[in-house]
Coordinates of C-alpha atoms in Angstrom, one line a residue:
M1 CA 0.0 0.0 0.0
I2 CA 1.4 3.4 -1.0
S3 CA 2.0 5.8 1.9
A4 CA 0.6 9.3 2.1
E5 CA 4.1 10.8 1.8
A6 CA 4.7 8.7 -1.3
R7 CA 1.5 9.8 -2.9
M8 CA 2.3 13.4 -2.3
E9 CA 5.8 13.0 -3.8
Q10 CA 4.2 11.3 -6.9
A11 CA 1.7 14.2 -7.3
K12 CA 4.5 16.8 -7.1
A13 CA 6.6 14.8 -9.6
N14 CA 3.6 15.0 -12.0
G15 CA 3.3 18.8 -11.7
Y16 CA 1.1 19.3 -8.7
S17 CA 1.8 22.4 -6.6
P18 CA -0.4 23.0 -3.6
G19 CA -2.3 26.3 -3.8
A20 CA -0.5 27.5 -7.0
H21 CA -3.7 28.1 -8.8
K22 CA -5.7 29.7 -6.0
T23 CA -6.5 33.0 -7.8
N24 CA -7.8 31.4 -11.0
D25 CA -9.5 28.5 -9.2
S26 CA -11.4 31.0 -7.0
I27 CA -13.2 32.5 -10.0
R28 CA -16.4 30.7 -10.9
K29 CA -17.0 29.8 -14.6
R30 CA -13.5 31.1 -15.6
T31 CA -13.3 28.5 -18.4
H32 CA -17.0 28.2 -18.9
Y33 CA -17.0 30.3 -22.1
D34 CA -15.7 29.6 -25.6
P35 CA -12.9 31.9 -27.0
K36 CA -15.3 34.1 -29.0
T37 CA -17.6 34.8 -26.0
L38 CA -14.5 35.6 -23.9
R39 CA -13.4 38.1 -26.6
D40 CA -16.8 39.7 -26.6
Q41 CA -16.8 39.9 -22.8
N42 CA -13.3 41.4 -22.6
K43 CA -14.2 44.0 -25.3
I44 CA -17.1 45.5 -23.3
L45 CA -15.1 45.3 -20.1
K46 CA -12.4 47.3 -21.8
R47 CA -15.0 49.9 -22.7
Y48 CA -16.1 49.9 -19.1
E49 CA -12.6 50.4 -17.9
I50 CA -12.0 53.3 -20.3
W51 CA -15.2 54.9 -19.1
T52 CA -14.3 54.6 -15.4
E53 CA -10.9 56.1 -16.1
Q54 CA -12.5 59.1 -17.9
Q55 CA -15.4 59.5 -15.5
Q56 CA -13.6 58.6 -12.2
I57 CA -16.4 59.9 -10.0
L58 CA -20.2 59.7 -10.6
D59 CA -22.6 61.4 -8.2
G60 CA -20.1 61.1 -5.4
T61 CA -19.2 57.5 -6.1
T62 CA -15.7 56.6 -7.1
L63 CA -15.7 54.3 -10.1
Q64 CA -13.4 51.3 -10.1
P65 CA -12.1 49.3 -13.2
P66 CA -13.0 45.6 -13.3
R67 CA -10.3 43.9 -11.3
Y68 CA -10.2 40.8 -9.1
S69 CA -12.4 41.5 -6.0
T70 CA -13.8 44.7 -7.4
R71 CA -17.4 45.2 -5.9
A72 CA -20.3 45.1 -8.3
P73 CA -21.4 48.7 -9.3
A74 CA -24.7 50.2 -8.3
L75 CA -27.7 50.1 -10.6
F76 CA -27.5 53.8 -11.6
I77 CA -23.8 53.4 -12.5
I78 CA -24.5 50.4 -14.8
K79 CA -27.3 52.3 -16.5
D80 CA -25.1 55.4 -17.0
F81 CA -22.3 53.2 -18.5
F82 CA -24.8 51.7 -21.0
R83 CA -25.9 55.2 -22.0
Y84 CA -22.2 55.9 -22.7
F85 CA -21.9 52.5 -24.5
V86 CA -24.9 53.3 -26.8
A87 CA -23.6 56.8 -27.5
T88 CA -20.2 55.4 -28.6
S89 CA -21.6 52.5 -30.7
K90 CA -22.6 52.2 -34.3
G91 CA -25.4 49.9 -35.5
V92 CA -25.2 47.3 -38.2
L93 CA -28.9 47.0 -39.1
D94 CA -29.5 50.6 -38.2
P95 CA -26.5 52.9 -39.0
E96 CA -27.7 55.6 -36.6
R97 CA -27.9 53.5 -33.4
P98 CA -27.5 50.0 -32.1
T99 CA -30.6 47.7 -31.8
I100 CA -32.3 46.6 -28.6
D101 CA -31.1 43.0 -29.1
S102 CA -27.5 44.0 -29.6
V103 CA -27.4 46.2 -26.4
V104 CA -29.1 43.5 -24.3
C105 CA -26.6 41.0 -25.6
A106 CA -23.8 43.5 -24.6
A107 CA -25.3 43.7 -21.2
E108 CA -25.2 39.9 -20.8
W109 CA -21.5 39.9 -21.8
F110 CA -20.8 42.7 -19.3
F111 CA -22.5 40.9 -16.4
A112 CA -20.9 37.5 -17.2
G113 CA -17.5 39.0 -17.9
F114 CA -17.6 41.2 -14.7
A115 CA -18.4 38.1 -12.6
R116 CA -15.6 36.1 -14.3
V117 CA -12.9 38.8 -13.8
T118 CA -13.9 40.2 -10.4
G119 CA -15.4 37.1 -8.7
N120 CA -18.4 39.3 -7.7
H121 CA -21.8 39.0 -9.3
V122 CA -24.2 41.9 -10.1
D123 CA -27.4 41.5 -8.2
P124 CA -30.0 39.4 -10.2
E125 CA -32.7 42.0 -9.7
D126 CA -30.4 44.7 -11.0
R127 CA -29.6 42.6 -14.1
S128 CA -33.3 42.0 -14.7
D129 CA -34.0 45.7 -14.3
V130 CA -31.2 46.7 -16.8
Y131 CA -32.7 44.3 -19.4
S132 CA -36.2 45.8 -19.0
W133 CA -34.8 49.4 -19.0
I134 CA -33.0 48.8 -22.3
R135 CA -36.1 47.3 -23.9
R136 CA -38.6 50.0 -22.7
P137 CA -37.4 53.4 -21.4
L138 CA -34.1 53.5 -23.3
A139 CA -35.9 52.4 -26.5
E140 CA -38.7 55.0 -26.0
E141 CA -36.1 57.7 -25.6
G142 CA -34.9 56.8 -29.1
K143 CA -31.4 55.8 -28.0
V144 CA -31.7 52.2 -29.3
S145 CA -33.5 50.9 -32.4
Y146 CA -36.4 48.4 -32.5
K147 CA -35.1 47.1 -35.9
K148 CA -34.6 43.3 -36.3
K149 CA -32.8 41.3 -38.9
D150 CA -35.1 39.9 -41.7
K151 CA -35.4 36.2 -41.7
Y152 CA -36.3 34.2 -44.8
N153 CA -36.3 30.5 -45.7
F154 CA -34.4 28.8 -48.4
N155 CA -37.1 26.6 -50.0
P156 CA -36.9 23.8 -52.6
K157 CA -37.9 26.3 -55.3
E158 CA -34.9 28.5 -54.5
A159 CA -32.6 25.4 -54.5
K160 CA -33.9 24.4 -57.9
H161 CA -33.2 27.9 -59.4
L162 CA -29.7 28.0 -57.8
M163 CA -28.7 24.5 -58.9
H164 CA -29.8 25.2 -62.5
T165 CA -28.0 28.5 -62.6
F166 CA -24.7 26.8 -61.6
W167 CA -24.7 24.9 -64.9
T168 CA -26.7 27.0 -67.4
V169 CA -26.0 30.7 -66.9
D170 CA -22.9 32.5 -68.1
E171 CA -21.0 33.8 -65.1
D172 CA -19.8 37.3 -64.4
H173 CA -16.6 35.8 -63.1
F174 CA -14.8 32.6 -64.0
I175 CA -15.9 29.6 -61.8
H176 CA -13.5 26.7 -61.9
L177 CA -15.2 23.4 -63.0
R178 CA -14.2 22.0 -59.6
N179 CA -16.4 24.6 -57.9
K180 CA -19.2 23.7 -60.2
V181 CA -19.2 20.3 -58.6
Q182 CA -18.1 20.8 -55.0
I183 CA -20.2 23.9 -54.2
P184 CA -23.5 22.3 -55.4
F185 CA -22.4 19.2 -53.5
I186 CA -21.8 20.9 -50.1
L187 CA -24.9 23.1 -50.6
S188 CA -27.0 20.0 -51.0
V189 CA -25.4 18.6 -47.9
Y190 CA -26.3 21.7 -46.0
C191 CA -29.9 21.3 -47.2
W192 CA -30.4 17.9 -45.7
T193 CA -28.2 18.1 -42.6
G194 CA -29.0 21.5 -41.4
A195 CA -25.4 22.0 -40.4
R196 CA -23.9 25.3 -39.5
I197 CA -21.6 27.2 -41.9
G198 CA -18.5 26.2 -39.9
A199 CA -19.2 22.5 -39.9
F200 CA -17.4 21.8 -43.2
F201 CA -15.0 24.6 -43.6
P202 CA -11.6 25.3 -41.9
N203 CA -11.2 27.7 -38.9
K204 CA -8.3 28.8 -36.7
K205 CA -8.2 25.4 -35.1
G206 CA -8.1 23.5 -38.4
G207 CA -11.3 21.8 -39.5
G208 CA -12.7 21.4 -43.0
L209 CA -14.5 18.4 -44.4
R210 CA -12.1 15.4 -45.1
Y211 CA -12.6 12.2 -46.9
S212 CA -12.2 10.4 -43.6
H213 CA -15.3 12.2 -42.4
L214 CA -17.4 10.4 -45.1
E215 CA -18.4 6.8 -45.5
I216 CA -19.7 5.6 -48.9
V217 CA -21.6 2.3 -49.1
L218 CA -23.1 0.4 -52.0
K219 CA -26.4 -1.0 -51.0
R220 CA -28.2 -3.8 -52.8
T221 CA -31.4 -3.0 -54.7
G222 CA -31.9 -6.3 -56.4
P223 CA -30.1 -9.5 -57.5
T224 CA -27.3 -7.6 -59.2
G225 CA -28.2 -3.9 -58.7
W226 CA -27.1 -1.4 -56.1
K227 CA -27.4 2.2 -55.1
V228 CA -25.0 4.6 -53.4
I229 CA -25.6 5.7 -49.8
Y230 CA -23.3 7.7 -47.7
R231 CA -22.8 9.2 -44.2
V232 CA -21.2 12.5 -43.4
D233 CA -19.8 13.2 -39.9
Q234 CA -19.9 16.8 -38.5
K235 CA -16.7 16.9 -36.5
F236 CA -16.4 20.6 -36.1
V237 CA -19.7 21.7 -34.5
K238 CA -20.4 24.7 -32.3
G239 CA -19.3 24.1 -28.7
S240 CA -17.3 21.0 -29.4
K241 CA -14.3 20.7 -27.2
S242 CA -12.9 17.5 -28.8
P243 CA -13.6 17.2 -32.5
E244 CA -11.7 13.9 -32.7
N245 CA -14.1 12.3 -30.3
T246 CA -17.3 14.1 -31.1
T247 CA -19.4 13.1 -34.1
H248 CA -22.8 14.2 -35.4
G249 CA -23.5 11.9 -38.3
S250 CA -26.2 12.2 -41.0
S251 CA -26.8 10.0 -44.0
T252 CA -28.5 10.1 -47.4
T253 CA -29.0 8.2 -50.6
E254 CA -29.3 8.8 -54.3
H255 CA -31.9 11.2 -55.6
P256 CA -33.6 10.6 -59.0
D257 CA -33.0 14.3 -60.0
L258 CA -29.4 14.7 -61.1
S259 CA -29.1 18.3 -59.9
R260 CA -30.1 17.3 -56.4
D261 CA -28.2 14.0 -56.3
D262 CA -25.2 14.8 -54.2
T263 CA -24.0 11.2 -54.2
Q264 CA -23.0 11.7 -57.8
H265 CA -21.2 14.9 -57.0
L266 CA -19.3 13.2 -54.2
L267 CA -18.3 10.3 -56.4
A268 CA -17.1 12.7 -59.1
L269 CA -14.9 14.5 -56.6
A270 CA -13.6 11.3 -55.0
I271 CA -12.7 9.7 -58.3
A272 CA -11.1 12.9 -59.7
D273 CA -8.9 13.0 -56.5
G274 CA -8.1 9.3 -56.6
A275 CA -9.5 9.1 -53.0
L276 CA -11.3 5.7 -53.5
L277 CA -9.0 2.7 -53.0
H278 CA -8.5 0.8 -56.4
I279 CA -11.2 2.9 -58.1
K280 CA -9.7 5.2 -60.8
S281 CA -12.8 5.7 -63.0
V282 CA -16.6 5.6 -63.0
Q283 CA -16.4 2.6 -65.3
E284 CA -14.5 0.7 -62.7
L285 CA -17.1 1.6 -60.1
W286 CA -20.0 0.4 -62.2
Q287 CA -18.3 -3.0 -62.4
F288 CA -18.7 -3.5 -58.6
Q289 CA -21.1 -6.2 -57.4
I290 CA -22.4 -6.8 -53.9
P291 CA -20.9 -10.1 -52.6
E292 CA -23.4 -12.9 -52.4
G293 CA -24.8 -13.1 -48.9
S294 CA -24.3 -9.4 -48.2
D295 CA -26.6 -6.5 -48.8
E296 CA -24.0 -3.7 -48.5
L297 CA -20.4 -3.1 -49.6
P298 CA -18.6 -0.3 -47.9
L299 CA -16.0 1.5 -50.1
L300 CA -12.6 2.3 -48.6
W301 CA -10.5 5.4 -48.9
A302 CA -6.9 5.4 -50.1
D303 CA -4.6 5.8 -47.1
N304 CA -2.9 8.8 -48.5
K305 CA -6.2 10.6 -49.2
K306 CA -8.1 10.1 -46.0
N307 CA -7.0 13.5 -44.6
L308 CA -7.3 15.3 -48.0
P309 CA -9.9 18.1 -47.9
V310 CA -13.0 17.2 -50.0
L311 CA -13.6 20.9 -50.7
R312 CA -10.5 22.5 -52.1
K313 CA -9.3 25.8 -53.5
A314 CA -9.2 25.9 -57.3
N315 CA -8.2 28.7 -59.7
M316 CA -7.0 29.3 -63.2
T317 CA -3.4 29.8 -62.2
H318 CA -2.7 26.9 -59.9
G319 CA -5.6 24.6 -60.8
V320 CA -6.9 22.4 -57.9
T321 CA -4.7 22.9 -54.9
E322 CA -4.3 21.0 -51.7
E323 CA -5.6 23.8 -49.6
A324 CA -9.1 23.5 -48.1
L325 CA -11.8 25.8 -49.5
T326 CA -12.7 28.6 -47.1
A327 CA -16.1 29.6 -46.0
A328 CA -15.5 33.1 -47.4
T329 CA -14.9 31.6 -50.9
F330 CA -17.9 29.4 -50.7
D331 CA -20.0 32.4 -49.6
A332 CA -18.7 34.6 -52.5
V333 CA -19.4 32.0 -55.2
L334 CA -22.8 31.2 -53.7
K335 CA -23.8 34.8 -53.6
S336 CA -22.5 35.4 -57.2
V337 CA -24.6 32.5 -58.6
W338 CA -27.5 33.5 -56.4
H339 CA -27.6 36.9 -58.0
Q340 CA -27.2 35.3 -61.4
A341 CA -30.4 33.3 -60.5
G342 CA -32.2 36.7 -60.1
Y343 CA -32.3 37.1 -56.4
F344 CA -31.3 40.4 -54.9
K345 CA -31.7 39.5 -51.2
D346 CA -28.6 37.7 -50.0
V347 CA -28.9 34.0 -48.9
T348 CA -26.9 32.4 -46.0
V349 CA -26.5 28.9 -44.8
H350 CA -28.6 29.9 -41.7
C351 CA -31.5 30.4 -44.1
I352 CA -31.2 26.8 -45.1
R353 CA -31.1 25.7 -41.4
R354 CA -34.2 27.7 -40.7
A355 CA -36.1 26.2 -43.6
L356 CA -35.1 22.7 -42.6
G357 CA -36.4 23.4 -39.1
K358 CA -39.7 24.6 -40.4
A359 CA -40.0 21.5 -42.6
V360 CA -39.7 19.2 -39.6
N361 CA -42.8 20.7 -38.0
A362 CA -46.1 19.6 -39.5
R363 CA -48.0 22.5 -41.2
P364 CA -51.4 22.8 -42.9
A365 CA -51.7 21.5 -46.4
H366 CA -52.5 25.0 -47.9
H367 CA -49.8 27.4 -47.0
D368 CA -48.7 28.9 -50.3
H369 CA -49.2 32.5 -49.1
V370 CA -47.2 31.8 -45.9
D371 CA -44.4 30.3 -48.0
Y372 CA -44.3 33.3 -50.2
F373 CA -43.8 35.8 -47.4
Q374 CA -41.3 33.6 -45.5
S375 CA -39.2 32.6 -48.6
F376 CA -37.1 34.5 -51.1
A377 CA -39.8 34.3 -53.8
G378 CA -40.5 37.9 -53.4
F379 CA -36.9 38.9 -54.0
R380 CA -36.4 37.3 -57.4
E381 CA -36.4 39.1 -60.8
V382 CA -35.4 37.2 -63.9
G383 CA -32.8 39.1 -65.8
L384 CA -31.5 40.9 -62.7
P385 CA -28.4 42.8 -63.6
T386 CA -25.2 41.6 -62.0
T387 CA -22.8 44.2 -63.5
L388 CA -23.0 48.0 -63.8
P389 CA -23.6 49.7 -67.1
A390 CA -20.5 50.9 -68.8
E391 CA -21.2 54.6 -68.2
Q392 CA -21.6 54.0 -64.4
E393 CA -18.5 51.9 -64.3
E394 CA -16.5 54.7 -66.0
A395 CA -18.0 57.2 -63.6
L396 CA -16.6 55.3 -60.6
R397 CA -13.1 55.8 -62.1
Q398 CA -13.7 59.6 -62.1
H399 CA -14.1 59.7 -58.3
E400 CA -11.8 62.2 -56.8
E401 CA -10.3 59.9 -54.2
Y402 CA -9.6 57.2 -56.9
R403 CA -8.0 59.7 -59.2
D404 CA -5.8 61.0 -56.5
L405 CA -4.6 57.5 -55.7
R406 CA -3.9 56.8 -59.4
S407 CA -2.0 60.2 -59.7
Q408 CA 0.2 59.3 -56.7
I409 CA 1.0 55.9 -58.3
S410 CA 1.9 57.5 -61.6
K411 CA 4.4 59.9 -59.9
L412 CA 6.0 57.2 -57.6
E413 CA 6.4 54.7 -60.5
Q414 CA 9.2 56.9 -61.8
E415 CA 11.2 56.3 -58.5
P416 CA 12.7 52.8 -58.3
D417 CA 13.1 52.9 -54.5
K418 CA 9.3 53.5 -54.0
L419 CA 8.2 50.1 -55.4
S420 CA 6.7 48.8 -52.1
L421 CA 4.8 52.1 -51.7
V422 CA 3.5 51.8 -55.2
K423 CA 2.2 48.3 -54.6
A424 CA 0.5 49.4 -51.4
L425 CA -1.2 52.3 -53.2
Q426 CA -2.2 50.0 -56.1
R427 CA -3.9 47.6 -53.6
Q428 CA -5.6 50.6 -52.0
S429 CA -6.9 51.9 -55.3
T430 CA -8.2 48.5 -56.3
Q431 CA -9.9 48.0 -53.0
Y432 CA -11.5 51.5 -53.2
L433 CA -12.8 50.8 -56.7
E434 CA -14.2 47.4 -55.6
R435 CA -16.0 48.9 -52.6
A436 CA -17.4 51.7 -54.7
R437 CA -18.5 49.2 -57.4
K438 CA -20.4 47.1 -54.8
R439 CA -22.2 50.1 -53.4
A440 CA -23.1 51.4 -56.9
L441 CA -24.3 48.0 -58.0
K442 CA -26.6 47.6 -55.0
E443 CA -28.1 51.0 -55.7
Y444 CA -28.5 50.2 -59.4
I445 CA -30.2 46.9 -58.7
V446 CA -32.7 48.6 -56.4
E447 CA -33.5 51.1 -59.1
W448 CA -33.7 48.4 -61.8
V449 CA -36.1 46.2 -59.8
D450 CA -38.3 49.2 -59.0
Q451 CA -38.5 50.2 -62.6
R452 CA -39.1 46.6 -63.8
R453 CA -41.9 46.1 -61.4
R454 CA -43.5 49.4 -62.3
E455 CA -43.3 48.4 -65.9
K456 CA -45.1 45.1 -65.1
Q457 CA -47.9 46.9 -63.3
F458 CA -48.3 49.5 -66.0
N459 CA -48.7 46.8 -68.6
K460 CA -50.8 44.6 -66.4
G461 CA -48.2 41.9 -66.4
H462 CA -47.8 41.8 -70.2
V463 CA -44.1 42.4 -70.5
D464 CA -41.4 40.6 -72.5
P465 CA -39.2 38.4 -70.3
V466 CA -35.6 39.6 -69.8
E467 CA -33.5 36.6 -70.7
R468 CA -29.7 36.2 -70.9
G469 CA -28.6 35.2 -74.4
T470 CA -25.7 32.9 -75.1
T471 CA -22.4 34.8 -75.2
D472 CA -19.1 34.2 -77.0
L473 CA -17.6 33.4 -73.6
E474 CA -20.2 30.7 -73.0
E475 CA -19.7 29.2 -76.4
S476 CA -15.9 29.1 -75.8
L477 CA -16.3 27.5 -72.4
E478 CA -18.5 24.8 -73.9
L479 CA -15.6 23.9 -76.2
I480 CA -13.0 23.9 -73.4
M481 CA -15.3 22.2 -70.9
P482 CA -17.6 19.8 -72.8
E483 CA -18.9 18.6 -69.5
R484 CA -20.7 21.9 -69.2
W485 CA -22.4 21.5 -72.5
R486 CA -23.3 17.9 -71.7
S487 CA -24.6 18.3 -68.2
G488 CA -26.2 21.8 -68.4
P489 CA -29.4 20.8 -70.3
R490 CA -30.0 17.9 -67.9
M491 CA -29.8 20.1 -64.9
L492 CA -32.9 21.9 -66.3
S493 CA -35.0 18.8 -65.9
W494 CA -36.2 17.3 -62.6
D495 CA -37.2 14.1 -64.4
P496 CA -35.7 10.9 -62.9
V497 CA -32.5 9.8 -64.5
A498 CA -31.3 6.2 -64.2
S499 CA -28.4 5.9 -61.9
R500 CA -26.0 4.1 -64.3
A501 CA -26.9 6.5 -67.1
K502 CA -25.9 9.5 -65.1
S503 CA -22.2 9.0 -65.6
N504 CA -22.3 7.2 -69.0
R505 CA -22.6 10.2 -71.4
N506 CA -19.4 9.9 -73.3
Q507 CA -20.9 9.4 -76.8
E508 CA -22.9 12.7 -76.6
D509 CA -19.9 14.9 -76.3
N510 CA -17.6 13.2 -78.9
R511 CA -18.1 16.0 -81.3
K512 CA -17.0 18.7 -79.0
R513 CA -14.1 16.7 -77.7
E514 CA -12.8 16.5 -81.2
L515 CA -12.9 20.3 -81.4
V516 CA -10.6 20.5 -78.5
N517 CA -8.3 17.7 -79.6
G518 CA -9.8 15.2 -77.2
K519 CA -9.0 17.4 -74.1
G520 CA -12.0 17.6 -71.8
G521 CA -12.3 19.7 -68.7
Q522 CA -10.9 18.5 -65.4
L523 CA -12.4 18.7 -62.0

């Protein structure tokens, strides 16, 4: 039996030091919050500290910055601070002032952060009174805004328009063929999993969807037939402390509509990456049979591909890279195609989550009117412009600030030792022009939509549709990437397509392959 002295020596040898962590261990919920919440708490505590240093004394009471053992402030001090907070804050939804919800949220961060740092809690009745005071008296004084963020649902109709646009509409910007497969794939996954945006993209801690997070299985459908089913594990979910040991799995199977069949998108990506063990082509996959006596056949990943990101960066210069696709790139491509589909109200992954949650709850059979006002249907106009007219684009370049930057660049280019400054100014001028272009385009779209709808009403709905014609760029892309020409028309139909026929389309594009010397596009 080990003696008490021996146990203490063993503990000390393993790093134990009696009383060494007294200060931190005395604070309740010190590690209760995630890093983002801690940053938010520290931010408002810093604002409070600045306020106490500037104010020092309020109505005879000496103000103290938030330090360990600092006593909780009186109710009138808290309210005075939040008047200062509101007066020094800018709103997002309302540019004139912050909203009620954002100030209440800031108050929650303040109370939790104050208790965490000082070890002293603000009285519960005072906290409750502050929340009520923000929502009523402070709002009635006009110091905070009642405005709330609009919430709309991403419905199947929107998904149909978006998927079709990916393959059939000429883009404003080049979209790599890899993105034409992987972005519809992950968008479809979001639609049936209800995952958060961060579930499949990298963050500061790593993350990103890997092939090891997926399991593909061939399931028997008859004596010799089979279908593809697969499971995706969400490793990087909100609040997860141990992604390696935490799994939220969801599964799906083939869909008869090619544009919504993400199993085919996944197989295309996996085969192009050589991620499936001993499967180098679709033809090899179709040769598989389910062993007699079994109803399923799991497919294995190649060992050197298990940790490869499924969603990867791809561009004209470097092709498909090994880097994981970022959420920002996904969002940019999604919004670009979304606008191409005619929608002028931005969509987010959270809209998909909200729509999925609504679908889970049973609703009355007749709800078309409800769907219209809760969905994006009211924000779509076919033919919506996605670029500025030439004259407006030229007007942006005549802005005084932009011209000043270009003038500085022209002068400094004559001095060889000013190269780094020239590059910095060039970046600054490009960023200025891009910001100005985005603002101008939003204003132009609002005017265009208003004029278009006025025209419809004036003509009682009898107006010619605004359709995009085929451009020289689109025709050229069809020659370079025959897959676009082959798959595009099929994406317009929601009719069922036989599983094996989905990938067996080689004969149809022989003519176009000959035009490009047999070189098809690559994922």
